[in-house]
Amino acid sequence: ILGAGLLALGILALAGRAVGIDVLDVGWPLFVIVPGAFLFVLAVSIGGQAGSVMAVPAGVITMTGLVLAFQSATDLWGTWAYAWALVAPGGVGAGLALYGLVTGQHDFVRAGFPILAIGLALFLGFGIFFEGVLGLSGEAFVGVESILAAGLVVLGGVILAGGFMGRSRPR
């Protein structure tokens, strides 16, 4: 896996050089995302309780890289005022839920979804406040209501999915 990842990264770097794109300028968040993903693969290969423990930092590291990738692409670095909620608790919940889905251990899915939902709710709440009310990244949003509605749909979907995962089957 490591060899294939390095091979792909090298090919992308060479292709970027050929067309004049500075890969380090654009793709530097991969130096955070890839180790997080590798740690998750390691967690799944170990399995059991030890694997679930490793899935937590894997989720946090990967989510940090994804937030950094978004911020690097959009130059919206001020979003850290509320994007921290995606990293923790969101990354913790995502790591546990994904670990549970991949390994078929539904207890981890049931444990991860509420934590992920809390992270999303905090992100949406603080994001609406900082962007919609204070205008952190520029002017306050004109369509705050639409963003709030979309956020509620996403949050509701996560909560419903967690609820369905939490139901026990009659015996």
PDB file of C-alpha atoms in Angstrom:
ATOM      1  CA  ILE A   1       0.000   0.000   0.000  1.00  0.00           C
ATOM      2  CA  LEU A   2       2.803   2.380   0.892  1.00  0.00           C
ATOM      3  CA  GLY A   3       4.628   1.578  -2.345  1.00  0.00           C
ATOM      4  CA  ALA A   4       1.507   2.117  -4.461  1.00  0.00           C
ATOM      5  CA  GLY A   5       0.835   5.415  -2.681  1.00  0.00           C
ATOM      6  CA  LEU A   6       4.380   6.652  -3.270  1.00  0.00           C
ATOM      7  CA  LEU A   7       4.230   5.533  -6.899  1.00  0.00           C
ATOM      8  CA  ALA A   8       0.971   7.421  -7.459  1.00  0.00           C
ATOM      9  CA  LEU A   9       2.325  10.499  -5.680  1.00  0.00           C
ATOM     10  CA  GLY A  10       5.469  10.434  -7.831  1.00  0.00           C
ATOM     11  CA  ILE A  11       3.454  10.102 -11.041  1.00  0.00           C
ATOM     12  CA  LEU A  12       1.240  13.026 -10.011  1.00  0.00           C
ATOM     13  CA  ALA A  13       4.316  15.121  -9.188  1.00  0.00           C
ATOM     14  CA  LEU A  14       5.896  14.362 -12.562  1.00  0.00           C
ATOM     15  CA  ALA A  15       2.635  15.077 -14.386  1.00  0.00           C
ATOM     16  CA  GLY A  16       2.308  18.345 -12.485  1.00  0.00           C
ATOM     17  CA  ARG A  17       5.837  19.356 -13.453  1.00  0.00           C
ATOM     18  CA  ALA A  18       5.118  18.510 -17.088  1.00  0.00           C
ATOM     19  CA  VAL A  19       2.119  20.863 -17.226  1.00  0.00           C
ATOM     20  CA  GLY A  20       3.672  23.529 -14.996  1.00  0.00           C
ATOM     21  CA  ILE A  21       1.717  22.962 -11.772  1.00  0.00           C
ATOM     22  CA  ASP A  22       3.588  23.181  -8.471  1.00  0.00           C
ATOM     23  CA  VAL A  23       2.309  20.066  -6.689  1.00  0.00           C
ATOM     24  CA  LEU A  24       3.634  21.195  -3.312  1.00  0.00           C
ATOM     25  CA  ASP A  25       1.731  24.454  -3.610  1.00  0.00           C
ATOM     26  CA  VAL A  26      -1.545  22.730  -4.483  1.00  0.00           C
ATOM     27  CA  GLY A  27      -1.260  19.312  -2.880  1.00  0.00           C
ATOM     28  CA  TRP A  28       0.585  19.897   0.383  1.00  0.00           C
ATOM     29  CA  PRO A  29      -2.458  18.839   2.478  1.00  0.00           C
ATOM     30  CA  LEU A  30      -1.844  15.328   1.126  1.00  0.00           C
ATOM     31  CA  PHE A  31       1.091  15.202   3.545  1.00  0.00           C
ATOM     32  CA  VAL A  32      -1.556  15.202   6.284  1.00  0.00           C
ATOM     33  CA  ILE A  33      -4.343  13.244   4.542  1.00  0.00           C
ATOM     34  CA  VAL A  34      -2.200  10.312   3.395  1.00  0.00           C
ATOM     35  CA  PRO A  35      -0.710   9.493   6.836  1.00  0.00           C
ATOM     36  CA  GLY A  36      -4.214   9.692   8.326  1.00  0.00           C
ATOM     37  CA  ALA A  37      -5.561   7.310   5.691  1.00  0.00           C
ATOM     38  CA  PHE A  38      -2.562   5.009   6.178  1.00  0.00           C
ATOM     39  CA  LEU A  39      -3.198   4.971   9.933  1.00  0.00           C
ATOM     40  CA  PHE A  40      -6.818   4.032   9.243  1.00  0.00           C
ATOM     41  CA  VAL A  41      -5.769   1.146   6.966  1.00  0.00           C
ATOM     42  CA  LEU A  42      -3.402   0.024   9.716  1.00  0.00           C
ATOM     43  CA  ALA A  43      -6.241   0.229  12.264  1.00  0.00           C
ATOM     44  CA  VAL A  44      -8.479  -1.964  10.107  1.00  0.00           C
ATOM     45  CA  SER A  45      -5.693  -4.484   9.528  1.00  0.00           C
ATOM     46  CA  ILE A  46      -5.026  -4.736  13.281  1.00  0.00           C
ATOM     47  CA  GLY A  47      -8.731  -4.994  14.092  1.00  0.00           C
ATOM     48  CA  GLY A  48     -10.450  -5.422  17.425  1.00  0.00           C
ATOM     49  CA  GLN A  49     -10.223  -2.932  20.268  1.00  0.00           C
ATOM     50  CA  ALA A  50      -6.682  -1.863  19.348  1.00  0.00           C
ATOM     51  CA  GLY A  51      -7.823  -1.071  15.812  1.00  0.00           C
ATOM     52  CA  SER A  52     -10.730   1.002  17.065  1.00  0.00           C
ATOM     53  CA  VAL A  53      -8.353   3.008  19.249  1.00  0.00           C
ATOM     54  CA  MET A  54      -6.153   3.714  16.202  1.00  0.00           C
ATOM     55  CA  ALA A  55      -9.189   4.702  14.125  1.00  0.00           C
ATOM     56  CA  VAL A  56      -9.765   7.754  16.339  1.00  0.00           C
ATOM     57  CA  PRO A  57      -6.470   9.572  15.594  1.00  0.00           C
ATOM     58  CA  ALA A  58      -6.736   8.374  11.983  1.00  0.00           C
ATOM     59  CA  GLY A  59     -10.087  10.147  11.686  1.00  0.00           C
ATOM     60  CA  VAL A  60      -8.764  13.302  13.353  1.00  0.00           C
ATOM     61  CA  ILE A  61      -5.619  13.446  11.195  1.00  0.00           C
ATOM     62  CA  THR A  62      -7.489  12.756   7.959  1.00  0.00           C
ATOM     63  CA  MET A  63     -10.187  15.316   8.767  1.00  0.00           C
ATOM     64  CA  THR A  64      -7.492  17.890   9.577  1.00  0.00           C
ATOM     65  CA  GLY A  65      -5.959  17.280   6.160  1.00  0.00           C
ATOM     66  CA  LEU A  66      -9.326  17.611   4.427  1.00  0.00           C
ATOM     67  CA  VAL A  67     -10.030  20.916   6.182  1.00  0.00           C
ATOM     68  CA  LEU A  68      -6.549  22.153   5.256  1.00  0.00           C
ATOM     69  CA  ALA A  69      -7.137  21.093   1.636  1.00  0.00           C
ATOM     70  CA  PHE A  70     -10.355  23.102   1.512  1.00  0.00           C
ATOM     71  CA  GLN A  71      -8.733  26.118   3.118  1.00  0.00           C
ATOM     72  CA  SER A  72      -5.706  25.921   0.840  1.00  0.00           C
ATOM     73  CA  ALA A  73      -7.890  25.720  -2.263  1.00  0.00           C
ATOM     74  CA  THR A  74     -10.179  28.579  -1.209  1.00  0.00           C
ATOM     75  CA  ASP A  75      -7.760  30.710   0.844  1.00  0.00           C
ATOM     76  CA  LEU A  76     -10.370  30.849   3.625  1.00  0.00           C
ATOM     77  CA  TRP A  77      -8.026  30.317   6.566  1.00  0.00           C
ATOM     78  CA  GLY A  78     -10.325  32.165   8.965  1.00  0.00           C
ATOM     79  CA  THR A  79     -12.722  29.237   8.846  1.00  0.00           C
ATOM     80  CA  TRP A  80     -10.623  27.616  11.592  1.00  0.00           C
ATOM     81  CA  ALA A  81     -12.834  29.691  13.914  1.00  0.00           C
ATOM     82  CA  TYR A  82     -15.467  26.975  13.446  1.00  0.00           C
ATOM     83  CA  ALA A  83     -13.867  24.214  11.321  1.00  0.00           C
ATOM     84  CA  TRP A  84     -12.211  22.825  14.454  1.00  0.00           C
ATOM     85  CA  ALA A  85     -15.539  21.114  15.137  1.00  0.00           C
ATOM     86  CA  LEU A  86     -15.050  18.969  12.025  1.00  0.00           C
ATOM     87  CA  VAL A  87     -11.651  17.845  13.312  1.00  0.00           C
ATOM     88  CA  ALA A  88     -12.718  17.141  16.896  1.00  0.00           C
ATOM     89  CA  PRO A  89     -15.293  15.880  17.695  1.00  0.00           C
ATOM     90  CA  GLY A  90     -16.212  15.304  14.006  1.00  0.00           C
ATOM     91  CA  GLY A  91     -13.047  13.404  13.084  1.00  0.00           C
ATOM     92  CA  VAL A  92     -13.363  11.219  16.181  1.00  0.00           C
ATOM     93  CA  GLY A  93     -16.906  10.233  15.245  1.00  0.00           C
ATOM     94  CA  ALA A  94     -16.032   9.754  11.577  1.00  0.00           C
ATOM     95  CA  GLY A  95     -13.086   7.504  12.464  1.00  0.00           C
ATOM     96  CA  LEU A  96     -15.173   5.322  14.760  1.00  0.00           C
ATOM     97  CA  ALA A  97     -18.163   5.133  12.413  1.00  0.00           C
ATOM     98  CA  LEU A  98     -16.040   4.346   9.355  1.00  0.00           C
ATOM     99  CA  TYR A  99     -14.088   1.743  11.307  1.00  0.00           C
ATOM    100  CA  GLY A 100     -17.347   0.118  12.339  1.00  0.00           C
ATOM    101  CA  LEU A 101     -18.691   0.160   8.777  1.00  0.00           C
ATOM    102  CA  VAL A 102     -15.528  -1.309   7.272  1.00  0.00           C
ATOM    103  CA  THR A 103     -15.088  -4.014   9.907  1.00  0.00           C
ATOM    104  CA  GLY A 104     -18.790  -4.800  10.314  1.00  0.00           C
ATOM    105  CA  GLN A 105     -18.736  -3.907  14.015  1.00  0.00           C
ATOM    106  CA  HIS A 106     -21.960  -1.966  14.368  1.00  0.00           C
ATOM    107  CA  ASP A 107     -21.257  -0.955  17.963  1.00  0.00           C
ATOM    108  CA  PHE A 108     -18.559   1.389  16.678  1.00  0.00           C
ATOM    109  CA  VAL A 109     -20.932   2.776  14.046  1.00  0.00           C
ATOM    110  CA  ARG A 110     -23.532   3.451  16.755  1.00  0.00           C
ATOM    111  CA  ALA A 111     -20.873   5.077  18.937  1.00  0.00           C
ATOM    112  CA  GLY A 112     -19.383   7.166  16.114  1.00  0.00           C
ATOM    113  CA  PHE A 113     -22.516   8.618  14.520  1.00  0.00           C
ATOM    114  CA  PRO A 114     -23.648  10.720  17.505  1.00  0.00           C
ATOM    115  CA  ILE A 115     -20.130  12.122  17.924  1.00  0.00           C
ATOM    116  CA  LEU A 116     -19.995  12.937  14.209  1.00  0.00           C
ATOM    117  CA  ALA A 117     -23.443  14.556  14.441  1.00  0.00           C
ATOM    118  CA  ILE A 118     -22.272  16.735  17.340  1.00  0.00           C
ATOM    119  CA  GLY A 119     -19.246  17.835  15.312  1.00  0.00           C
ATOM    120  CA  LEU A 120     -21.426  18.668  12.309  1.00  0.00           C
ATOM    121  CA  ALA A 121     -23.916  20.545  14.485  1.00  0.00           C
ATOM    122  CA  LEU A 122     -21.148  22.606  16.094  1.00  0.00           C
ATOM    123  CA  PHE A 123     -19.606  23.304  12.688  1.00  0.00           C
ATOM    124  CA  LEU A 124     -22.930  24.420  11.245  1.00  0.00           C
ATOM    125  CA  GLY A 125     -23.915  26.489  14.268  1.00  0.00           C
ATOM    126  CA  PHE A 126     -20.608  28.303  14.599  1.00  0.00           C
ATOM    127  CA  GLY A 127     -20.250  28.551  10.818  1.00  0.00           C
ATOM    128  CA  ILE A 128     -23.619  30.240  10.476  1.00  0.00           C
ATOM    129  CA  PHE A 129     -22.745  32.604  13.295  1.00  0.00           C
ATOM    130  CA  PHE A 130     -19.238  33.497  12.092  1.00  0.00           C
ATOM    131  CA  GLU A 131     -20.056  33.653   8.378  1.00  0.00           C
ATOM    132  CA  GLY A 132     -23.731  34.543   8.298  1.00  0.00           C
ATOM    133  CA  VAL A 133     -23.871  36.991  11.170  1.00  0.00           C
ATOM    134  CA  LEU A 134     -20.318  38.337  11.539  1.00  0.00           C
ATOM    135  CA  GLY A 135     -19.176  37.899   7.925  1.00  0.00           C
ATOM    136  CA  LEU A 136     -15.815  36.393   8.924  1.00  0.00           C
ATOM    137  CA  SER A 137     -14.714  35.575   5.359  1.00  0.00           C
ATOM    138  CA  GLY A 138     -16.085  38.759   3.850  1.00  0.00           C
ATOM    139  CA  GLU A 139     -19.607  40.004   3.874  1.00  0.00           C
ATOM    140  CA  ALA A 140     -22.361  38.262   5.811  1.00  0.00           C
ATOM    141  CA  PHE A 141     -24.229  35.724   3.728  1.00  0.00           C
ATOM    142  CA  VAL A 142     -27.282  36.879   1.894  1.00  0.00           C
ATOM    143  CA  GLY A 143     -28.844  33.401   1.812  1.00  0.00           C
ATOM    144  CA  VAL A 144     -28.128  32.287   5.381  1.00  0.00           C
ATOM    145  CA  GLU A 145     -31.556  30.652   5.508  1.00  0.00           C
ATOM    146  CA  SER A 146     -30.747  28.349   2.578  1.00  0.00           C
ATOM    147  CA  ILE A 147     -27.447  27.323   4.123  1.00  0.00           C
ATOM    148  CA  LEU A 148     -29.145  26.672   7.442  1.00  0.00           C
ATOM    149  CA  ALA A 149     -31.806  24.552   5.736  1.00  0.00           C
ATOM    150  CA  ALA A 150     -29.184  22.523   3.838  1.00  0.00           C
ATOM    151  CA  GLY A 151     -27.200  22.061   7.027  1.00  0.00           C
ATOM    152  CA  LEU A 152     -30.288  20.851   8.838  1.00  0.00           C
ATOM    153  CA  VAL A 153     -30.912  18.320   6.059  1.00  0.00           C
ATOM    154  CA  VAL A 154     -27.351  16.973   6.389  1.00  0.00           C
ATOM    155  CA  LEU A 155     -27.513  16.895  10.182  1.00  0.00           C
ATOM    156  CA  GLY A 156     -30.938  15.230  10.103  1.00  0.00           C
ATOM    157  CA  GLY A 157     -29.650  12.592   7.686  1.00  0.00           C
ATOM    158  CA  VAL A 158     -26.705  11.779   9.955  1.00  0.00           C
ATOM    159  CA  ILE A 159     -28.983  11.532  12.994  1.00  0.00           C
ATOM    160  CA  LEU A 160     -31.460   9.309  11.127  1.00  0.00           C
ATOM    161  CA  ALA A 161     -28.673   7.049   9.862  1.00  0.00           C
ATOM    162  CA  GLY A 162     -27.344   6.771  13.398  1.00  0.00           C
ATOM    163  CA  GLY A 163     -30.839   5.967  14.663  1.00  0.00           C
ATOM    164  CA  PHE A 164     -31.305   3.180  12.153  1.00  0.00           C
ATOM    165  CA  MET A 165     -27.911   1.739  13.047  1.00  0.00           C
ATOM    166  CA  GLY A 166     -28.842   1.837  16.719  1.00  0.00           C
ATOM    167  CA  ARG A 167     -32.010  -0.256  16.435  1.00  0.00           C
ATOM    168  CA  SER A 168     -31.775  -3.756  17.785  1.00  0.00           C
ATOM    169  CA  ARG A 169     -33.387  -6.594  15.947  1.00  0.00           C
ATOM    170  CA  PRO A 170     -36.029  -8.713  17.693  1.00  0.00           C
ATOM    171  CA  ARG A 171     -34.818 -12.200  18.500  1.00  0.00           C
TER     172      ARG A 171
END
